[in-house]
Amino acid sequence: MRVVGLHRDVLVATSRIWQTTCTIVRQGQECFVIDSPILPDELELLPAILEHSGFPFTGLLATHADWDHVLGRLAFPKAALGVGETTAARLTAAPGAVARELRAFDDEWYVERPAPLSLGQVQALPVPGHCAIGDDEIELHPADGHTADGTAFWIGWANTLVCGDYLSPVEIPWISESGSRDAYLATLRRLQPFVEQAEHVVPGHGAVLDGLRAAAILGEDLAYLEALPDAELPIARRSAAQRAIHKKNLARV
Ligand SMILES: [Zn+2]
């Protein structure tokens, strides 16, 4: 797992699987962990990373309900998990889904974990809205389209956008089963003004981007989605895995 500091108050840990990102944000005596790495050793390391960096843990947040983003309780078993209303609704509607999908992944790759995942008490946060932290706040904005749920987090004092599964340098826009192209396009347009003022953009998968690079990806992703079903894949994202996602997208437009 790679850990980089973006700002005095913001660290990003990136999982060795799918480059899934986990953003650690501090303000004063509070610290939230947004999304999660995936592998057991990465999750086990997280509390020590916070402690050594002087980030006093407060709670967990997640961008959306896909299982690979909500594993934080495996690192902080007693923590509360705060999510946008749409994500809370998705978790409530299918209570066992996350644990089931995690188990399927672990079975496929022979991954052993010290304990099963329990999401505990999920707290629904109003979106748009904000989450108080120290004497400041993190802004919450709707980010659906990849899935039916989703929240982007704007950390204003660090000019950092944590957007979930959008603006990835390694993954094309993925319209999953509950997602929609129109909602995805609306989310990209909603994120645009934040991208334009961002110093850092943390996508759900892949390296942290500066504002310019994120704006370029946003342009490519708008063009890709608007051109579906006849879209060309962005030049840097044409691997077999991306073509497979593209094929699934074609079935959804
Ligand atoms: Zn994801």
Tab-separated table of C-alpha atoms and ligand atoms in Angstrom:
chain	number	residue	atom	x	y	z
A	1	MET	CA	0.000	0.000	0.000
A	2	ARG	CA	1.265	3.447	-0.954
A	3	VAL	CA	0.629	6.387	1.378
A	4	VAL	CA	1.119	9.979	0.202
A	5	GLY	CA	0.619	13.277	1.998
A	6	LEU	CA	-1.345	15.832	-0.070
A	7	HIS	CA	-1.581	18.502	2.572
A	8	ARG	CA	-0.752	18.936	6.254
A	9	ASP	CA	-4.230	17.520	6.976
A	10	VAL	CA	-4.745	15.018	4.138
A	11	LEU	CA	-3.150	11.612	3.483
A	12	VAL	CA	-4.123	9.136	0.776
A	13	ALA	CA	-3.468	5.399	1.086
A	14	THR	CA	-3.789	3.377	-2.126
A	15	SER	CA	-4.553	-0.346	-2.085
A	16	ARG	CA	-2.542	-2.837	-4.113
A	17	ILE	CA	-5.878	-4.121	-5.454
A	18	TRP	CA	-7.585	-1.963	-8.087
A	19	GLN	CA	-5.629	1.041	-6.703
A	20	THR	CA	-8.633	1.698	-4.467
A	21	THR	CA	-8.017	4.894	-2.504
A	22	CYS	CA	-8.547	5.702	1.154
A	23	THR	CA	-8.383	9.385	2.152
A	24	ILE	CA	-7.479	10.370	5.701
A	25	VAL	CA	-8.482	13.916	6.613
A	26	ARG	CA	-7.799	15.850	9.813
A	27	GLN	CA	-8.958	19.147	11.209
A	28	GLY	CA	-7.983	20.050	14.771
A	29	GLN	CA	-8.559	17.091	17.044
A	30	GLU	CA	-10.755	15.144	14.623
A	31	CYS	CA	-10.000	12.861	11.701
A	32	PHE	CA	-12.192	10.995	9.239
A	33	VAL	CA	-11.214	8.075	7.016
A	34	ILE	CA	-13.025	8.158	3.654
A	35	ASP	CA	-13.287	4.754	1.871
A	36	SER	CA	-10.857	1.905	2.509
A	37	PRO	CA	-8.015	-0.204	1.169
A	38	ILE	CA	-8.848	-3.858	0.512
A	39	LEU	CA	-6.175	-6.301	1.617
A	40	PRO	CA	-6.014	-7.491	5.244
A	41	ASP	CA	-2.440	-6.240	5.841
A	42	GLU	CA	-3.358	-2.795	4.459
A	43	LEU	CA	-6.379	-2.525	6.733
A	44	GLU	CA	-4.342	-3.721	9.683
A	45	LEU	CA	-1.763	-0.955	9.078
A	46	LEU	CA	-4.259	1.918	8.923
A	47	PRO	CA	-4.626	2.646	12.667
A	48	ALA	CA	-0.824	2.776	13.056
A	49	ILE	CA	-0.493	5.147	10.071
A	50	LEU	CA	-2.996	7.520	11.683
A	51	GLU	CA	-1.311	7.281	15.050
A	52	HIS	CA	2.205	7.864	13.740
A	53	SER	CA	1.065	10.815	11.636
A	54	GLY	CA	-0.844	12.445	14.498
A	55	PHE	CA	-4.299	12.029	12.965
A	56	PRO	CA	-6.700	11.341	15.894
A	57	PHE	CA	-9.355	8.968	14.530
A	58	THR	CA	-12.993	10.078	14.788
A	59	GLY	CA	-15.050	8.074	12.290
A	60	LEU	CA	-15.496	6.530	8.857
A	61	LEU	CA	-17.059	7.983	5.719
A	62	ALA	CA	-17.667	6.313	2.356
A	63	THR	CA	-18.268	7.637	-1.154
A	64	HIS	CA	-20.645	4.822	-2.148
A	65	ALA	CA	-21.834	1.375	-1.139
A	66	ASP	CA	-19.697	-0.796	-3.443
A	67	TRP	CA	-18.042	-3.363	-1.188
A	68	ASP	CA	-14.451	-2.395	-2.034
A	69	HIS	CA	-14.961	1.105	-0.560
A	70	VAL	CA	-16.658	0.278	2.747
A	71	LEU	CA	-14.176	-1.992	4.531
A	72	GLY	CA	-13.080	0.622	7.083
A	73	ARG	CA	-14.629	-1.237	10.002
A	74	LEU	CA	-12.144	-4.053	9.470
A	75	ALA	CA	-9.488	-1.504	10.519
A	76	PHE	CA	-11.596	0.351	13.109
A	77	PRO	CA	-14.110	-2.221	14.370
A	78	LYS	CA	-16.020	0.065	16.717
A	79	ALA	CA	-16.219	3.070	14.411
A	80	ALA	CA	-19.399	4.683	13.137
A	81	LEU	CA	-19.772	4.807	9.342
A	82	GLY	CA	-21.266	7.987	7.882
A	83	VAL	CA	-22.582	7.900	4.312
A	84	GLY	CA	-24.813	10.023	2.097
A	85	GLU	CA	-28.544	9.305	2.230
A	86	THR	CA	-28.548	7.447	-1.092
A	87	THR	CA	-25.775	5.139	0.111
A	88	ALA	CA	-27.532	4.523	3.434
A	89	ALA	CA	-30.664	3.599	1.479
A	90	ARG	CA	-28.710	1.175	-0.700
A	91	LEU	CA	-27.061	-0.474	2.313
A	92	THR	CA	-30.400	-0.773	4.102
A	93	ALA	CA	-32.178	-2.201	1.057
A	94	ALA	CA	-29.614	-5.010	0.693
A	95	PRO	CA	-28.233	-5.571	4.199
A	96	GLY	CA	-26.023	-8.601	3.491
A	97	ALA	CA	-24.751	-7.554	0.060
A	98	VAL	CA	-21.428	-5.983	1.053
A	99	ALA	CA	-20.366	-8.888	3.285
A	100	ARG	CA	-21.451	-11.378	0.618
A	101	GLU	CA	-19.459	-9.676	-2.142
A	102	LEU	CA	-16.405	-9.375	0.098
A	103	ARG	CA	-16.680	-13.104	0.861
A	104	ALA	CA	-16.897	-13.929	-2.854
A	105	PHE	CA	-13.735	-11.875	-3.559
A	106	ASP	CA	-11.888	-13.470	-0.640
A	107	ASP	CA	-12.947	-16.964	-1.763
A	108	GLU	CA	-11.746	-16.330	-5.309
A	109	TRP	CA	-8.306	-15.031	-4.248
A	110	TYR	CA	-7.858	-17.227	-1.135
A	111	VAL	CA	-7.727	-14.152	1.095
A	112	GLU	CA	-7.992	-14.850	4.807
A	113	ARG	CA	-9.232	-12.210	7.224
A	114	PRO	CA	-9.039	-12.188	11.005
A	115	ALA	CA	-12.722	-11.264	11.361
A	116	PRO	CA	-15.859	-10.952	9.221
A	117	LEU	CA	-17.090	-7.499	8.185
A	118	SER	CA	-19.958	-5.899	10.040
A	119	LEU	CA	-20.957	-2.389	8.989
A	120	GLY	CA	-22.477	-1.623	12.389
A	121	GLN	CA	-24.596	1.471	12.765
A	122	VAL	CA	-24.685	3.328	9.444
A	123	GLN	CA	-25.362	7.026	9.818
A	124	ALA	CA	-27.168	8.723	6.903
A	125	LEU	CA	-25.844	12.214	6.150
A	126	PRO	CA	-27.870	14.809	4.189
A	127	VAL	CA	-26.495	15.476	0.676
A	128	PRO	CA	-25.902	18.209	-0.319
A	129	GLY	CA	-24.743	19.036	3.155
A	130	HIS	CA	-21.684	19.017	5.343
A	131	CYS	CA	-19.960	17.017	7.995
A	132	ALA	CA	-18.395	18.974	10.871
A	133	ILE	CA	-14.736	18.257	11.580
A	134	GLY	CA	-12.693	20.173	14.151
A	135	ASP	CA	-13.692	23.815	13.691
A	136	ASP	CA	-14.290	23.381	9.945
A	137	GLU	CA	-16.425	21.151	7.738
A	138	ILE	CA	-16.284	18.768	4.794
A	139	GLU	CA	-18.858	19.472	2.066
A	140	LEU	CA	-20.968	16.605	0.712
A	141	HIS	CA	-22.261	16.683	-2.875
A	142	PRO	CA	-24.337	14.129	-4.774
A	143	ALA	CA	-22.281	11.851	-7.044
A	144	ASP	CA	-24.509	9.169	-8.546
A	145	GLY	CA	-24.404	7.563	-11.978
A	146	HIS	CA	-21.630	5.017	-11.488
A	147	THR	CA	-24.120	3.456	-9.075
A	148	ALA	CA	-27.541	4.667	-7.888
A	149	ASP	CA	-25.858	6.162	-4.834
A	150	GLY	CA	-22.782	8.285	-4.284
A	151	THR	CA	-21.296	11.264	-2.482
A	152	ALA	CA	-18.312	13.448	-3.332
A	153	PHE	CA	-16.447	15.133	-0.483
A	154	TRP	CA	-14.948	18.620	-0.873
A	155	ILE	CA	-12.242	19.419	1.677
A	156	GLY	CA	-12.185	23.175	1.185
A	157	TRP	CA	-9.203	24.146	3.384
A	158	ALA	CA	-7.029	21.659	1.494
A	159	ASN	CA	-8.598	22.296	-1.958
A	160	THR	CA	-9.076	18.549	-2.266
A	161	LEU	CA	-11.943	16.705	-3.937
A	162	VAL	CA	-12.613	13.068	-2.994
A	163	CYS	CA	-15.066	11.998	-5.666
A	164	GLY	CA	-15.560	8.217	-5.472
A	165	ASP	CA	-15.679	6.259	-8.723
A	166	TYR	CA	-15.368	9.194	-11.135
A	167	LEU	CA	-12.360	10.850	-12.833
A	168	SER	CA	-10.173	7.750	-12.594
A	169	PRO	CA	-6.935	7.712	-14.582
A	170	VAL	CA	-7.069	3.885	-14.661
A	171	GLU	CA	-10.765	3.105	-15.169
A	172	ILE	CA	-13.202	4.347	-17.813
A	173	PRO	CA	-16.607	5.611	-16.630
A	174	TRP	CA	-18.373	2.484	-15.430
A	175	ILE	CA	-22.144	2.463	-15.543
A	176	SER	CA	-22.831	-0.359	-13.120
A	177	GLU	CA	-26.112	-2.230	-12.817
A	178	SER	CA	-27.800	0.442	-10.693
A	179	GLY	CA	-26.058	3.320	-12.471
A	180	SER	CA	-27.179	5.555	-15.330
A	181	ARG	CA	-25.426	7.478	-18.086
A	182	ASP	CA	-27.542	10.615	-17.580
A	183	ALA	CA	-26.863	10.648	-13.840
A	184	TYR	CA	-23.154	10.026	-14.505
A	185	LEU	CA	-23.012	12.959	-16.931
A	186	ALA	CA	-24.869	15.195	-14.446
A	187	THR	CA	-22.367	14.235	-11.732
A	188	LEU	CA	-19.380	15.075	-13.942
A	189	ARG	CA	-20.905	18.491	-14.693
A	190	ARG	CA	-21.601	19.028	-10.988
A	191	LEU	CA	-18.004	18.144	-10.108
A	192	GLN	CA	-16.510	20.396	-12.787
A	193	PRO	CA	-16.389	23.644	-10.741
A	194	PHE	CA	-14.671	21.780	-7.884
A	195	VAL	CA	-12.177	20.187	-10.250
A	196	GLU	CA	-11.375	23.627	-11.657
A	197	GLN	CA	-10.424	24.990	-8.242
A	198	ALA	CA	-8.931	21.764	-6.864
A	199	GLU	CA	-5.282	21.344	-6.057
A	200	HIS	CA	-5.825	17.590	-5.645
A	201	VAL	CA	-8.514	15.218	-6.894
A	202	VAL	CA	-8.662	11.771	-5.290
A	203	PRO	CA	-10.472	9.309	-7.582
A	204	GLY	CA	-11.875	6.062	-6.169
A	205	HIS	CA	-9.257	4.129	-8.141
A	206	GLY	CA	-5.826	5.277	-9.311
A	207	ALA	CA	-3.286	7.963	-8.538
A	208	VAL	CA	-4.185	11.329	-7.046
A	209	LEU	CA	-4.550	13.968	-9.784
A	210	ASP	CA	-3.820	17.664	-9.876
A	211	GLY	CA	-6.682	19.891	-11.028
A	212	LEU	CA	-5.461	20.155	-14.630
A	213	ARG	CA	-5.092	16.422	-15.123
A	214	ALA	CA	-8.483	15.803	-13.493
A	215	ALA	CA	-10.065	18.392	-15.809
A	216	ALA	CA	-8.562	16.582	-18.812
A	217	ILE	CA	-9.989	13.256	-17.620
A	218	LEU	CA	-13.344	14.914	-16.979
A	219	GLY	CA	-13.346	16.097	-20.592
A	220	GLU	CA	-12.475	12.618	-21.880
A	221	ASP	CA	-15.160	11.016	-19.721
A	222	LEU	CA	-17.879	13.455	-20.828
A	223	ALA	CA	-16.931	12.788	-24.460
A	224	TYR	CA	-16.918	9.015	-23.924
A	225	LEU	CA	-20.333	8.942	-22.241
A	226	GLU	CA	-21.941	11.355	-24.684
A	227	ALA	CA	-20.725	9.268	-27.626
A	228	LEU	CA	-22.016	5.929	-26.300
A	229	PRO	CA	-22.795	3.483	-27.858
A	230	ASP	CA	-20.298	4.539	-30.560
A	231	ALA	CA	-17.694	5.837	-28.136
A	232	GLU	CA	-13.948	5.328	-28.507
A	233	LEU	CA	-12.108	4.438	-25.327
A	234	PRO	CA	-9.793	7.166	-23.971
A	235	ILE	CA	-6.244	6.478	-25.215
A	236	ALA	CA	-4.711	5.688	-21.818
A	237	ARG	CA	-7.585	3.412	-20.786
A	238	ARG	CA	-7.875	0.746	-23.484
A	239	SER	CA	-6.720	-2.428	-21.742
A	240	ALA	CA	-8.674	-5.676	-21.925
A	241	ALA	CA	-10.184	-4.898	-18.509
A	242	GLN	CA	-11.385	-1.488	-19.727
A	243	ARG	CA	-12.817	-3.009	-22.897
A	244	ALA	CA	-14.761	-5.442	-20.723
A	245	ILE	CA	-16.233	-2.515	-18.740
A	246	HIS	CA	-17.030	-0.783	-22.038
A	247	LYS	CA	-18.945	-3.870	-23.171
A	248	LYS	CA	-21.036	-3.797	-19.994
A	249	ASN	CA	-21.681	-0.076	-20.500
A	250	LEU	CA	-23.018	-0.791	-23.987
A	251	ALA	CA	-25.689	-3.001	-22.471
A	252	ARG	CA	-26.866	-0.112	-20.267
A	253	VAL	CA	-27.418	2.627	-22.860
B	1	ZN	ZN	-14.882	1.214	-6.879
